XYZ file of N, CA and C in Angstrom:
321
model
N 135.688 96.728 68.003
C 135.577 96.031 69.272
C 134.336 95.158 69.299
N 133.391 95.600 68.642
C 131.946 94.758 68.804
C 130.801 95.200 70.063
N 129.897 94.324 69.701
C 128.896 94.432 70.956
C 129.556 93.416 72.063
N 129.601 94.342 73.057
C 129.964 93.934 74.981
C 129.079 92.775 75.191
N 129.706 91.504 75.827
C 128.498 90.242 75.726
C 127.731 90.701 76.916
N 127.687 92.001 78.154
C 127.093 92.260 78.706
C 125.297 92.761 77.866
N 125.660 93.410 76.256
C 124.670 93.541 75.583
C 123.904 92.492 75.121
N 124.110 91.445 75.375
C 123.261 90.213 74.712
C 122.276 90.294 74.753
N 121.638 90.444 75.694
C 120.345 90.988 76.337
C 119.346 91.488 75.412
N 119.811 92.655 75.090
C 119.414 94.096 74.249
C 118.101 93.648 73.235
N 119.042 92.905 72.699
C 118.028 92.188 71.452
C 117.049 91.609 71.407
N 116.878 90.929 72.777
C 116.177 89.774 73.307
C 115.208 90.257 73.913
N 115.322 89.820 75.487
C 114.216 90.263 76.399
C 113.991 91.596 76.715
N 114.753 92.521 76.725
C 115.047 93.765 76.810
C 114.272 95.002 75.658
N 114.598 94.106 74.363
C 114.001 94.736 73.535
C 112.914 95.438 73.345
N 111.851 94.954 73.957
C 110.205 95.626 74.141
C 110.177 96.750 74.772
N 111.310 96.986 75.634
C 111.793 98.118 76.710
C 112.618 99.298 76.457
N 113.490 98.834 75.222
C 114.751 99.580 74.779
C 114.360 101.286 74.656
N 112.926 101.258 73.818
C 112.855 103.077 73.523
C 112.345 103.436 75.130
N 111.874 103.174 76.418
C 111.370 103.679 77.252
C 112.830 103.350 78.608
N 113.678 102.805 78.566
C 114.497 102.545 78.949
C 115.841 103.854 78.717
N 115.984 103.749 76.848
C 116.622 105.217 76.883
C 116.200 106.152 76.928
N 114.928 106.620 76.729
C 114.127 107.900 77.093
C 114.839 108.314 78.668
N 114.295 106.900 79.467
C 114.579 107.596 81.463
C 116.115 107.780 81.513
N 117.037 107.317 79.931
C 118.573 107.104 80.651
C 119.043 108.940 81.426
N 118.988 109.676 80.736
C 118.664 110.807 81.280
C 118.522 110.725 82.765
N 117.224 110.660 83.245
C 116.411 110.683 84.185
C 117.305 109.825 85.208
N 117.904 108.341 85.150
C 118.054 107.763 85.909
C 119.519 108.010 86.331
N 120.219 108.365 85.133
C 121.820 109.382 85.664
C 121.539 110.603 86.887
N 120.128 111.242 86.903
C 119.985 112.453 87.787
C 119.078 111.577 89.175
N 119.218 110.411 89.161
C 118.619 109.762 90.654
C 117.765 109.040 90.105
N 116.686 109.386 89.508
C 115.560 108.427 89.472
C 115.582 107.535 88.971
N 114.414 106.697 89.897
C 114.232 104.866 89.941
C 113.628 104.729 89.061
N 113.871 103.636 88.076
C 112.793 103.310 87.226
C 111.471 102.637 87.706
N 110.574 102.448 86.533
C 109.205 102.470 87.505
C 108.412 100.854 87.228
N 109.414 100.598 86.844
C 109.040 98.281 86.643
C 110.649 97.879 86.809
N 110.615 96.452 87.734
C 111.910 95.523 87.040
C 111.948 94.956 86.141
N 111.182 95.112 85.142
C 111.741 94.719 83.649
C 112.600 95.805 83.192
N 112.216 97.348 83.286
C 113.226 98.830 83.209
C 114.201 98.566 83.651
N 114.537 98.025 85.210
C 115.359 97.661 85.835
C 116.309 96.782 85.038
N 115.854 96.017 84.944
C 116.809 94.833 84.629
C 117.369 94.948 82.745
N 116.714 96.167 82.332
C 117.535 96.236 80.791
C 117.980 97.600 80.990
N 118.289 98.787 82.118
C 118.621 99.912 81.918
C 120.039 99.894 81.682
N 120.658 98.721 81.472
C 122.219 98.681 80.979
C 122.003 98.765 79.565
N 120.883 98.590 78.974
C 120.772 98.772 77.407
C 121.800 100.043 77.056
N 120.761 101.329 77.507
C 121.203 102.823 77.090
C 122.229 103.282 78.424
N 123.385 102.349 78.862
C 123.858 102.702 79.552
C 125.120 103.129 79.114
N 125.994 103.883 79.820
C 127.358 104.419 78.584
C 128.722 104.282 79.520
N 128.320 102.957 80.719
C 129.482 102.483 81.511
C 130.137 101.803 80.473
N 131.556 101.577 80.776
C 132.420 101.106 80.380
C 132.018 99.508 80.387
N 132.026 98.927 79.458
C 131.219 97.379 78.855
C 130.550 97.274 78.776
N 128.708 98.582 78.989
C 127.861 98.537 78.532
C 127.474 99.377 77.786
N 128.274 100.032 76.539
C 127.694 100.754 76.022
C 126.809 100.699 73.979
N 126.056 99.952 74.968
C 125.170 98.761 73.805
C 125.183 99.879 72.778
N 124.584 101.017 73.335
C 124.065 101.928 71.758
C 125.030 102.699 70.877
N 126.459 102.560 71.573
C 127.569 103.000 70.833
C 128.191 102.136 70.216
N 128.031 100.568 70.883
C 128.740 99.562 69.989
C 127.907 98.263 69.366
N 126.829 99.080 69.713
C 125.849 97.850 69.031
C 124.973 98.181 68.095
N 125.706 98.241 66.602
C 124.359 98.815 65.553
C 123.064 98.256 65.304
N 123.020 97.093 65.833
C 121.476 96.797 65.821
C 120.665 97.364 67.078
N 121.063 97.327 68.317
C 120.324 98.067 68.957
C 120.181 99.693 69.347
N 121.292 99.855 68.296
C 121.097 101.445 67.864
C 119.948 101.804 67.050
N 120.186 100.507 66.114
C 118.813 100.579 64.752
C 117.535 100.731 65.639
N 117.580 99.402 66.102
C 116.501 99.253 66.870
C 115.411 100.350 67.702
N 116.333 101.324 68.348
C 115.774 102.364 69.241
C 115.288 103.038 67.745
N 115.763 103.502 67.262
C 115.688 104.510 66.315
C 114.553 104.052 65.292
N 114.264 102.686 65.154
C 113.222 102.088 64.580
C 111.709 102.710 65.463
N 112.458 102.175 66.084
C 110.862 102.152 67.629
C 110.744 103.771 67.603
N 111.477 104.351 67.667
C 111.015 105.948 67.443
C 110.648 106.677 66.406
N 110.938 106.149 65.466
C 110.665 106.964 63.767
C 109.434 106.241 63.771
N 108.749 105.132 63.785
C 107.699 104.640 63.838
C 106.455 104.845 64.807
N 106.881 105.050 65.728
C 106.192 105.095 66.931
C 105.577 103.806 67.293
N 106.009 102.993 67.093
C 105.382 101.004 67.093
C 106.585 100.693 68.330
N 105.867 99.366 69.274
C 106.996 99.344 69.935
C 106.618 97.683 69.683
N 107.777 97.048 70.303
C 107.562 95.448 69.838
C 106.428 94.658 70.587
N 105.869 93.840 70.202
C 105.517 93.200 71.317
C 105.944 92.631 72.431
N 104.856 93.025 73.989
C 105.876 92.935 74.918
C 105.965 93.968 75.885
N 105.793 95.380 75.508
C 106.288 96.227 75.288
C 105.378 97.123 76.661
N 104.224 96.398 76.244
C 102.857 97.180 77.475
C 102.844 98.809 76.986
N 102.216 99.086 78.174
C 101.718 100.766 78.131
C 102.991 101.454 78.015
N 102.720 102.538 76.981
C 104.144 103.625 76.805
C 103.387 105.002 77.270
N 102.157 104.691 78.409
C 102.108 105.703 78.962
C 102.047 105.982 80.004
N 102.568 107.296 80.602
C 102.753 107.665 81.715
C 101.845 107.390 82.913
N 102.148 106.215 84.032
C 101.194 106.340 85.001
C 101.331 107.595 86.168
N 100.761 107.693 87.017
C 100.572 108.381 88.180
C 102.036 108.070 88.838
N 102.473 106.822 89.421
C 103.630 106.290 89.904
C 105.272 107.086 88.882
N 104.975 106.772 88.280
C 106.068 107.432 86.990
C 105.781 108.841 87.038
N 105.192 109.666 87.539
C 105.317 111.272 87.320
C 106.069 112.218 87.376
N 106.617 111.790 88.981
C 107.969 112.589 89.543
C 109.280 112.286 88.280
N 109.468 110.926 87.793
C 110.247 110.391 86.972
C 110.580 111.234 85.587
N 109.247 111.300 85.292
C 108.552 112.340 83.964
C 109.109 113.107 84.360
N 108.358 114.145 85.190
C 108.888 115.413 85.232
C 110.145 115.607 85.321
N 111.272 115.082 85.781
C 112.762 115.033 85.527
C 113.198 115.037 84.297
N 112.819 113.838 83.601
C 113.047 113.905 82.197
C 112.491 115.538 81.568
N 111.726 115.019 81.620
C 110.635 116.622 81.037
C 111.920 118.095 81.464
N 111.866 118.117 82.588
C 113.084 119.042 82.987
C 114.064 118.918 82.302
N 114.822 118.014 81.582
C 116.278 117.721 81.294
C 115.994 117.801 79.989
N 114.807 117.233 79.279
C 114.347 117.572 77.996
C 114.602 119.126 77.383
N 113.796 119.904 78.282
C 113.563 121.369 78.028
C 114.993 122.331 78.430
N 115.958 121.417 79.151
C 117.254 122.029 79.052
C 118.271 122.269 77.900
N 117.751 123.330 76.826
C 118.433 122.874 75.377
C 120.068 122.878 75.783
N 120.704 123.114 77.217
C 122.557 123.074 77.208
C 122.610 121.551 76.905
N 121.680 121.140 77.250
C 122.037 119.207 76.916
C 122.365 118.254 75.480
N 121.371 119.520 74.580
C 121.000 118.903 73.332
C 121.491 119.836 72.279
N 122.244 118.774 71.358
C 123.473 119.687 70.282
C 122.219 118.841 68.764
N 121.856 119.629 68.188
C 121.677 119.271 66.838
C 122.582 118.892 65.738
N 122.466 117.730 65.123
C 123.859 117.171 64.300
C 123.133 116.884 63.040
């Protein structure tokens, strides 16, 4: 089928965002707001609606995340990958859903 032209994005402007974007996808399925509109405006990256599901049909921005994480480098662009004060409640959700091992299957 290919990458959804809703993914165009991904690669582009989005990109600097992609590993902190799917980190909250979690988080933002259980309510929470992301914490910039740049998050905003690429959280269709790691989204798994029907025509956006960039990271299942898009092997470069599959690579991509998986780059940015085995490395720990994020692109330029990219700003702080750390947690402010504003983002906490956010965290801690994730953090919660993290430490829920029913979520997470080892493959």
């Amino acid at each position: 089928a290919g990458c959804p032209p809703g993914c165009a994005d991904c690669m582009g402007g989005c990109r600097p965002h992609l590993l902190r974007v799917t980190a909250l996808s979690s988080a933002i399925a259980q309510g929470a707001k992301l914490p910039s509109p740049a998050l905003e405006a690429c959280a269709h990256c790691a989204s798994q609606a029907v025509g956006y599901e960039c990271m299942q049909l898009c092997p470069e921005v599959f690579e991509e995340v998986a780059r940015q994480t085995l490395t720990g480098r994020l692109p330029e662009g990219a700003g702080l990958s750390c947690v402010r004060p504003s983002e906490l409640r956010d965290f801690q959700i994730l953090s919660k859903l993290g430490a829920q091992t029913a979520y997470w299957e080892l493959f």
